[in-house]
Tab-separated table of C-alpha atoms and ligand atoms in Angstrom:
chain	number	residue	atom	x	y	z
A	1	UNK	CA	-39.863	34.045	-18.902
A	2	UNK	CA	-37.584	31.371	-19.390
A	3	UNK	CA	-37.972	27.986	-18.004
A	4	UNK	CA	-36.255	24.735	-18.302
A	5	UNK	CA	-38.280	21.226	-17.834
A	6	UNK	CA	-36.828	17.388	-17.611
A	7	UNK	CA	-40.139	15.741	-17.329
A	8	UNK	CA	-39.529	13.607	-20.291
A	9	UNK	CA	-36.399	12.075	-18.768
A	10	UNK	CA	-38.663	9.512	-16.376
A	11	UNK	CA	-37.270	8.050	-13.464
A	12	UNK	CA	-38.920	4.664	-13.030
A	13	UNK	CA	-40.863	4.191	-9.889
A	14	UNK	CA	-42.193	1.170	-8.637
A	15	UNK	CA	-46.165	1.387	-8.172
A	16	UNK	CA	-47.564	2.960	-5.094
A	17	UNK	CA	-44.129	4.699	-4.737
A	18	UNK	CA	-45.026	7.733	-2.918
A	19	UNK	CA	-43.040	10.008	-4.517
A	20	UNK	CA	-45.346	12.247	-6.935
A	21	UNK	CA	-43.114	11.804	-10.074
A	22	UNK	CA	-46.318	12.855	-12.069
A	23	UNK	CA	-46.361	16.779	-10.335
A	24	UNK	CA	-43.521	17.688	-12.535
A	25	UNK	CA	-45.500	16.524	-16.392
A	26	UNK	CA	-48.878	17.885	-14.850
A	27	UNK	CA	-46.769	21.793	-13.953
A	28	UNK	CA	-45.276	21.711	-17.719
A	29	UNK	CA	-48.831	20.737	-19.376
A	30	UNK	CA	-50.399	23.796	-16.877
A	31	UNK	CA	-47.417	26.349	-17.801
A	32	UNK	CA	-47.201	25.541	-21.815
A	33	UNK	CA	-51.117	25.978	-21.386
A	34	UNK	CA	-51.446	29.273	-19.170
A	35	UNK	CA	-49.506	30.918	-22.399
A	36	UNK	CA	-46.880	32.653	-19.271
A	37	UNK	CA	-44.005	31.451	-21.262
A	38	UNK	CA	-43.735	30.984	-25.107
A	39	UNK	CA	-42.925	27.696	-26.470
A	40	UNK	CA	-39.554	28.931	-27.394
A	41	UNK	CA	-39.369	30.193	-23.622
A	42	UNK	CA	-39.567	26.344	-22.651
A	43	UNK	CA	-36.121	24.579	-22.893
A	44	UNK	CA	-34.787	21.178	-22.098
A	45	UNK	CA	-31.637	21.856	-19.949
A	46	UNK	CA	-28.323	19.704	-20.689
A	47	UNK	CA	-26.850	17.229	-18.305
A	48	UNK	CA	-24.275	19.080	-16.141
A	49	UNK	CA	-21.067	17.123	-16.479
A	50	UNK	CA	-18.816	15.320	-13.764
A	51	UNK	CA	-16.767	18.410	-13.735
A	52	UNK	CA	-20.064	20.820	-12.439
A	53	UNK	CA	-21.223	18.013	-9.962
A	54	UNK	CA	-17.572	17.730	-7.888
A	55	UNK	CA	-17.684	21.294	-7.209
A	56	UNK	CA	-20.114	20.115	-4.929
A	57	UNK	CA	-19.870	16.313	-4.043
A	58	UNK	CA	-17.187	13.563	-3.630
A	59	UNK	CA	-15.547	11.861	-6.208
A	60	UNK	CA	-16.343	8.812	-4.675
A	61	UNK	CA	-20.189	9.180	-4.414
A	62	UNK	CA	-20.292	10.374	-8.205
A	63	UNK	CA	-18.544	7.406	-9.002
A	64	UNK	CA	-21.497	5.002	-6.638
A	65	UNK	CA	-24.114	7.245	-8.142
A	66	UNK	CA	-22.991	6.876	-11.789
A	67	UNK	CA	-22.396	3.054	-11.232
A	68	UNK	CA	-24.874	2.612	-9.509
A	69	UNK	CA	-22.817	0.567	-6.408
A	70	UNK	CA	-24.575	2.662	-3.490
A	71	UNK	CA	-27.500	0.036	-3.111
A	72	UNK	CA	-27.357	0.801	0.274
A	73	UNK	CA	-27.458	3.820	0.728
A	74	UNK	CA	-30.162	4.522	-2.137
A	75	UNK	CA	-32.561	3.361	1.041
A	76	UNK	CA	-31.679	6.901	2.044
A	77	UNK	CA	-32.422	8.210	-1.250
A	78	UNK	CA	-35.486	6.607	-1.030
A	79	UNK	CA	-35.575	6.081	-5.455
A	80	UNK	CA	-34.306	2.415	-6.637
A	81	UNK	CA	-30.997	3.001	-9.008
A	82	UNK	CA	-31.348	3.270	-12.752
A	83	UNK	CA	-29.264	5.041	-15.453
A	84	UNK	CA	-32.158	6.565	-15.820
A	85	UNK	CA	-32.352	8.162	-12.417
A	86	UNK	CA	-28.854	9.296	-12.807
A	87	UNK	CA	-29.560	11.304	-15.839
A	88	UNK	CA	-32.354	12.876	-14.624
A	89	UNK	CA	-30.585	14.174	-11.196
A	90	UNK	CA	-28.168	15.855	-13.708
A	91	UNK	CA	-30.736	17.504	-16.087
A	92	UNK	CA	-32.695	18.360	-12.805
A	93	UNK	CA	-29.162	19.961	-11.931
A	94	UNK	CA	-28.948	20.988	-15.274
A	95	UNK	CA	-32.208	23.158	-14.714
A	96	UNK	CA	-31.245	25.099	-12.505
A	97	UNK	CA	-27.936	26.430	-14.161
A	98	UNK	CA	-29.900	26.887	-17.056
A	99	UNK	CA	-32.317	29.049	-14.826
A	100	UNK	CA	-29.511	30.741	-12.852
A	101	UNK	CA	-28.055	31.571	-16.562
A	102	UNK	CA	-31.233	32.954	-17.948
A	103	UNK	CA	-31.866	35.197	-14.762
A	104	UNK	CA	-28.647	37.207	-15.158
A	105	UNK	CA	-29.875	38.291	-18.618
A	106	UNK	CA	-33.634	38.273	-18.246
A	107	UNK	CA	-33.915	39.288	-13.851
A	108	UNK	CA	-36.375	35.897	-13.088
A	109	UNK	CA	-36.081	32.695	-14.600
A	110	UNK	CA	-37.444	28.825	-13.572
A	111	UNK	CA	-36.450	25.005	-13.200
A	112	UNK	CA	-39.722	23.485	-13.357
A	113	UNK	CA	-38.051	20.874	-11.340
A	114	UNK	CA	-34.736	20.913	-8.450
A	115	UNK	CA	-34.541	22.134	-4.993
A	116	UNK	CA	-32.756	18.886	-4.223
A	117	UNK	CA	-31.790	20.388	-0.632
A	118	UNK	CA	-31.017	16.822	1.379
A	119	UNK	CA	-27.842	15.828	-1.204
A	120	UNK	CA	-24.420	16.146	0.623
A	121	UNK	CA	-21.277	16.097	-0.800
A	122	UNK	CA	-20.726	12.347	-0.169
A	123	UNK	CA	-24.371	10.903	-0.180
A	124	UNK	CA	-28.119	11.630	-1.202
A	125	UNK	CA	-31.397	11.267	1.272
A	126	UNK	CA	-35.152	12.737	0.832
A	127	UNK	CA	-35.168	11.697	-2.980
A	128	UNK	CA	-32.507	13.890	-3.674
A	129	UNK	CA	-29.499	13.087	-5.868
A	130	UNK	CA	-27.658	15.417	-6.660
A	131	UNK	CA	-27.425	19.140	-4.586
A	132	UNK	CA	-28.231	21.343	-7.475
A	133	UNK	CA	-28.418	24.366	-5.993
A	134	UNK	CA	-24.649	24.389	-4.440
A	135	UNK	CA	-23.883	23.031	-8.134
A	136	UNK	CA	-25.088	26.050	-10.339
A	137	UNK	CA	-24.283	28.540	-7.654
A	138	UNK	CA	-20.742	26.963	-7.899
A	139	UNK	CA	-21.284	26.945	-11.608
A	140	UNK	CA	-21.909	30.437	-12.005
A	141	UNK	CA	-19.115	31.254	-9.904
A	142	UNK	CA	-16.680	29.592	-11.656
A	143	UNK	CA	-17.761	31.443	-14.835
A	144	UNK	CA	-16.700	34.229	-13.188
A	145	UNK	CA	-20.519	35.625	-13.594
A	146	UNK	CA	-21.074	36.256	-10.324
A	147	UNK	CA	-19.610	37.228	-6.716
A	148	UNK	CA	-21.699	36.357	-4.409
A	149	UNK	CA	-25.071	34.082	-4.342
A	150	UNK	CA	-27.629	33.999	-1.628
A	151	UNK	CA	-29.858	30.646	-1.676
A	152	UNK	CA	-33.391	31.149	-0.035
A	153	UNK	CA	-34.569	27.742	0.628
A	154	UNK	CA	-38.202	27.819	1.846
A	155	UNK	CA	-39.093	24.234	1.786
A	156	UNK	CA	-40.469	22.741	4.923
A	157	UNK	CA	-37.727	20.478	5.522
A	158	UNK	CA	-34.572	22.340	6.295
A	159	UNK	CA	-32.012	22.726	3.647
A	160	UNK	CA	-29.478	20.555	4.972
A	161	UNK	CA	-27.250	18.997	2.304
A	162	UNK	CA	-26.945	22.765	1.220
A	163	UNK	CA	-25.615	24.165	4.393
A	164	UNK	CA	-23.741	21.047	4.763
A	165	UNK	CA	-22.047	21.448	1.186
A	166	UNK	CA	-21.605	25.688	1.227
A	167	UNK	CA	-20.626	26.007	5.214
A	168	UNK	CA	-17.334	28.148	5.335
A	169	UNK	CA	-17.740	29.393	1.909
A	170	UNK	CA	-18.231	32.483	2.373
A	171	UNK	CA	-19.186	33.830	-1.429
A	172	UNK	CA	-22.516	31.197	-1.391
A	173	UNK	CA	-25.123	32.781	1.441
A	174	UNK	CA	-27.607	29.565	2.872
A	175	UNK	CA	-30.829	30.838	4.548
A	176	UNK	CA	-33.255	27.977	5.424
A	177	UNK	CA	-37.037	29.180	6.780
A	178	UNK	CA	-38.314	25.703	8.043
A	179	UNK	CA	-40.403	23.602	10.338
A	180	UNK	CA	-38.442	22.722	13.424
A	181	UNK	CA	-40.419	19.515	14.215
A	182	UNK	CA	-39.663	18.036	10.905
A	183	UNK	CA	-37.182	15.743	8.441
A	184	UNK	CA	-34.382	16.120	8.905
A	185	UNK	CA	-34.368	16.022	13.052
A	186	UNK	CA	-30.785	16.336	13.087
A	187	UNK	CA	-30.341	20.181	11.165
A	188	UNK	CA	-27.561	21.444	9.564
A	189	UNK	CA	-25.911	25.172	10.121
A	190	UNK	CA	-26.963	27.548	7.726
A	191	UNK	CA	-25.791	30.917	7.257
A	192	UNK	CA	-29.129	31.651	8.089
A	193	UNK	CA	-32.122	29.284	10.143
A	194	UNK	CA	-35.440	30.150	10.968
A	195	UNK	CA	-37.190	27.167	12.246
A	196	UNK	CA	-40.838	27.387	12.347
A	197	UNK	CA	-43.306	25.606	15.386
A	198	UNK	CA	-45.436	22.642	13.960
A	199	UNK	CA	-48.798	24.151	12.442
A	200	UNK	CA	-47.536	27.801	11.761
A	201	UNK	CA	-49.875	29.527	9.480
A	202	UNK	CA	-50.133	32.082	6.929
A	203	UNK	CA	-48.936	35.010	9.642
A	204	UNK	CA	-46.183	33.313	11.367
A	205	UNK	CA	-44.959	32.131	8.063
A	206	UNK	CA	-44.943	35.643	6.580
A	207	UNK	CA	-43.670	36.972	9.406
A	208	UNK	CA	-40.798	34.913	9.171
A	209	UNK	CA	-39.702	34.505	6.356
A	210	UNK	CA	-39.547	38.573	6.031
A	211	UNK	CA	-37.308	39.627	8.896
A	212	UNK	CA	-35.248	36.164	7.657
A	213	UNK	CA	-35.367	37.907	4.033
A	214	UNK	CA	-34.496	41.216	5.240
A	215	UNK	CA	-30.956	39.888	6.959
A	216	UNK	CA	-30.356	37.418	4.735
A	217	UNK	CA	-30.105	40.484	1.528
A	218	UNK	CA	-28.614	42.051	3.549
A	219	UNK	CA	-25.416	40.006	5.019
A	220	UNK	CA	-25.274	37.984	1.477
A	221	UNK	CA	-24.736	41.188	-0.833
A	222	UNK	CA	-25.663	38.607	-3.461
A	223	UNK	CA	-25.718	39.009	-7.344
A	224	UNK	CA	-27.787	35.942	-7.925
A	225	UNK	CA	-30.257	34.006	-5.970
A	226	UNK	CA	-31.548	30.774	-6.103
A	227	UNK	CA	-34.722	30.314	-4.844
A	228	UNK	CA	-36.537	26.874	-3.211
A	229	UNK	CA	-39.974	27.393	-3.896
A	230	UNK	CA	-41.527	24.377	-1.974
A	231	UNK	CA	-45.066	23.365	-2.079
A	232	UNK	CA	-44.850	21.194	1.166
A	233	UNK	CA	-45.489	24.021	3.945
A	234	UNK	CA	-48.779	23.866	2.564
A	235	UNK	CA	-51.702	23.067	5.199
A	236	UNK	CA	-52.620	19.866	3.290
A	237	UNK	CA	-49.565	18.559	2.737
A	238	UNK	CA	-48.874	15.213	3.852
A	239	UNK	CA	-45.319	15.357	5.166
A	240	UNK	CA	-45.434	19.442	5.945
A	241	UNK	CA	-46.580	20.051	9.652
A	242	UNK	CA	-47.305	23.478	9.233
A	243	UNK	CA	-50.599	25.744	7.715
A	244	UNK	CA	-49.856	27.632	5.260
A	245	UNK	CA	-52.764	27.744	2.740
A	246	UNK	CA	-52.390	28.347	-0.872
A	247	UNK	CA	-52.826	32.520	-1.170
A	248	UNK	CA	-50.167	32.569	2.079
A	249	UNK	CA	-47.593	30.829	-0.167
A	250	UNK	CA	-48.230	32.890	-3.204
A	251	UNK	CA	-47.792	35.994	-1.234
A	252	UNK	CA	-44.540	34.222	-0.430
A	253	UNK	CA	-43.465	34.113	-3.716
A	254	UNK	CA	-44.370	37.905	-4.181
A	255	UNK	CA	-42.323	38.409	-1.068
A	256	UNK	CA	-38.900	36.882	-1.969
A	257	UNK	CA	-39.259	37.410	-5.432
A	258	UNK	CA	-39.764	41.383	-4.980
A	259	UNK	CA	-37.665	41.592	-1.970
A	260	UNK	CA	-34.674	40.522	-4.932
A	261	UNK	CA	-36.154	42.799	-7.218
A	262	UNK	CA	-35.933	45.964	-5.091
A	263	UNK	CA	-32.325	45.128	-4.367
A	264	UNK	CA	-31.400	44.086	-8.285
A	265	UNK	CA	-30.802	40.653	-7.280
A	266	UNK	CA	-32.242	38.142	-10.399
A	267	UNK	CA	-34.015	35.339	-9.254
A	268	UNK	CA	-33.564	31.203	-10.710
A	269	UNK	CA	-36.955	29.771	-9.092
A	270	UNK	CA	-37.110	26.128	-8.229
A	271	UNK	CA	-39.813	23.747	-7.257
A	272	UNK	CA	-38.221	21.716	-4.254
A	273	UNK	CA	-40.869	19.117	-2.140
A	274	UNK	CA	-44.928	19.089	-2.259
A	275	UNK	CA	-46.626	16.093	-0.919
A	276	UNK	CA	-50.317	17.155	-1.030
A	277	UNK	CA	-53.080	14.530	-0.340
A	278	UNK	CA	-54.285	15.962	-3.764
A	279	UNK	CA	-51.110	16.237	-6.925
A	280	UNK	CA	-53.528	18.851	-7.919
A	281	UNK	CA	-52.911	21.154	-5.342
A	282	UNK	CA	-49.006	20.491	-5.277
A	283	UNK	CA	-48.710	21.409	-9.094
A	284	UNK	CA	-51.058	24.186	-8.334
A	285	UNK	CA	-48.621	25.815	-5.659
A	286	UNK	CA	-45.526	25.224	-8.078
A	287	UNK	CA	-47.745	26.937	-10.689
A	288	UNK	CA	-48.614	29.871	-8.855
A	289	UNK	CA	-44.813	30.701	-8.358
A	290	UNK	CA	-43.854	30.228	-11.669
A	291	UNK	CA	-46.874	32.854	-12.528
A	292	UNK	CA	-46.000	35.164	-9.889
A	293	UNK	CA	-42.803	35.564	-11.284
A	294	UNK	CA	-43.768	35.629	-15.104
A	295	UNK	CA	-45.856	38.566	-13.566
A	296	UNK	CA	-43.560	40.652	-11.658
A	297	UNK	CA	-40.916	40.515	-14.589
A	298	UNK	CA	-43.554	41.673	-17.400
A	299	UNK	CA	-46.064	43.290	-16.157
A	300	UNK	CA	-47.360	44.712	-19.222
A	301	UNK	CA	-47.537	41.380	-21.112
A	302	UNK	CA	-51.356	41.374	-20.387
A	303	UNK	CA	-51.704	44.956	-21.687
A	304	UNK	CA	-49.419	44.479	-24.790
A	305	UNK	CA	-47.812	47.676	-24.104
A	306	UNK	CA	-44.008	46.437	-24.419
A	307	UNK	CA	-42.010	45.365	-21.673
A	308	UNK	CA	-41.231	47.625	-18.741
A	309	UNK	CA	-36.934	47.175	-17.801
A	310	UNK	CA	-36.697	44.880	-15.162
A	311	UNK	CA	-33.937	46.589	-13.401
A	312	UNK	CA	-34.928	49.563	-10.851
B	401	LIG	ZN1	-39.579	19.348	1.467
């Protein structure tokens, strides 16, 4: 399985930021070592041009963020302004075009990095830059690869630059399965919401996000969809609110990512938010979705008995 990583392009933080910049070096070490993808299988993604990004944002804020004159609003951002930080929002962005690519040929792909849900058109918040999802789905559109995209965002914190960016377009589907009591208090309308009670566990989760799942298929008729694979709703995650443990979010992974499957839908996984008290168990959850989907797209790898079609 294909997946695209901009570790290497640092964005400096100061020290005791709380940001954990280090999750995304610590999930490429644990992927290039698991042996799930071959080193030829992990690419560096390129920068997506000015072009890509105002498909989905303001001129104006492109120019701010690319001259770095927002200074007050990169309080929102909540990352101080280098050139640095600009190029890595649009390799981050980058990622997941490159992953949206690779799943139209290959059925799953990953951006070991994105999920960027809080950018709007005209300004950033929640240490996000740049909306990469509504920029690749645009992206692909554009290309003329794709119809219609369906973006299942299951990060704890409701997708709300995305709905903001893709309401009243009706070829991008938004569903957003989130906790109700958290950032951002004022939500966005998605296609789809599903807003989740403080300390929801494994069940209610699951529950969820299925029927959500079921309808969302269903009314997007999607050829492509991006998926936000957050770590946050985890149980020990600092800024989550809600109980999912680790096996509950795998079988979430298995859930969307075979849901797609059944319907022919390929799948560009991202990594979104995960704020454990431990990095370890953040890059673990990332990890586990990456595997899952190396899995489900060749299950025979393990067996060395050639590689089943992907398609049903
Ligand atoms: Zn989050």
């Amino acid at each position: 399985m294909k997946v695209f990583y901009t570790d290497h392009f640092v964005l400096p933080l100061p020290e005791g930021h709380r940001f954990p910049m280090v999750k995304y070096s610590m999930l490429r070490d644990k992927v290039a070592a698991s042996g799930i993808c071959g080193p030829e299988e992990m690419r560096v993604p390129r920068a997506v041009s000015d072009a890509e990004i105002l498909r989905a944002h303001e001129v104006g804020y492109l120019g701010r963020v690319a001259r770095g004159t927002i200074t007050q609003k990169m309080r929102r951002i909540g990352f101080p302004w280098s050139e640095r930080m600009v190029e890595r929002s649009r390799r981050a962005s980058g990622g997941t075009l490159g992953a949206c690519l690779a799943a139209l040929e290959d059925g799953f792909a990953a951006n070991l990095a994105g999920g960027t849900q809080h950018a709007f058109a005209h300004r950033g918040e929640g240490y996000c830059v740049f909306n990469d999802s509504a920029i690749a789905a645009r992206a692909v559109r554009a290309a003329g690869l794709v119809g219609r995209v369906v973006v299942v965002d299951t990060d704890v914190h409701q997708g709300n630059g995305t709905a903001a960016i893709l309401h009243g377009d009706p070829s991008i589907f938004t569903f957003s399965i989130h906790g109700a009591g958290n950032f951002p208090f004022h939500k966005e309308e998605s296609d789809l919401d599903v807003a989740l009670p403080d300390g929801a566990d494994d069940g209610e989760f699951l529950e969820a996000l299925e029927n959500g799942l079921e309808r969302a298929l269903e009314d997007s008729r999607a050829d492509l969809a991006i998926y936000l694979a957050g770590a946050d709703p985890f149980e020990d995650d600092r800024l989550g609110r809600l109980s999912a443990s680790k096996q509950g979010l795998t079988e979430r992974d298995r859930l969307v990512l075979e849901s797609c499957r059944e319907r022919g839908i390929p799948v560009a996984v991202t990594m979104a938010g995960g704020y454990a008290r431990s990095v370890e168990d953040t890059v673990d959850i990332h990890f586990r979705s990456i595997e899952t989907a190396a899995t489900l797209l060749n299950p025979a790898k393990r067996s060395q008995n050639g590689r089943p079609g992907w398609r049903p």
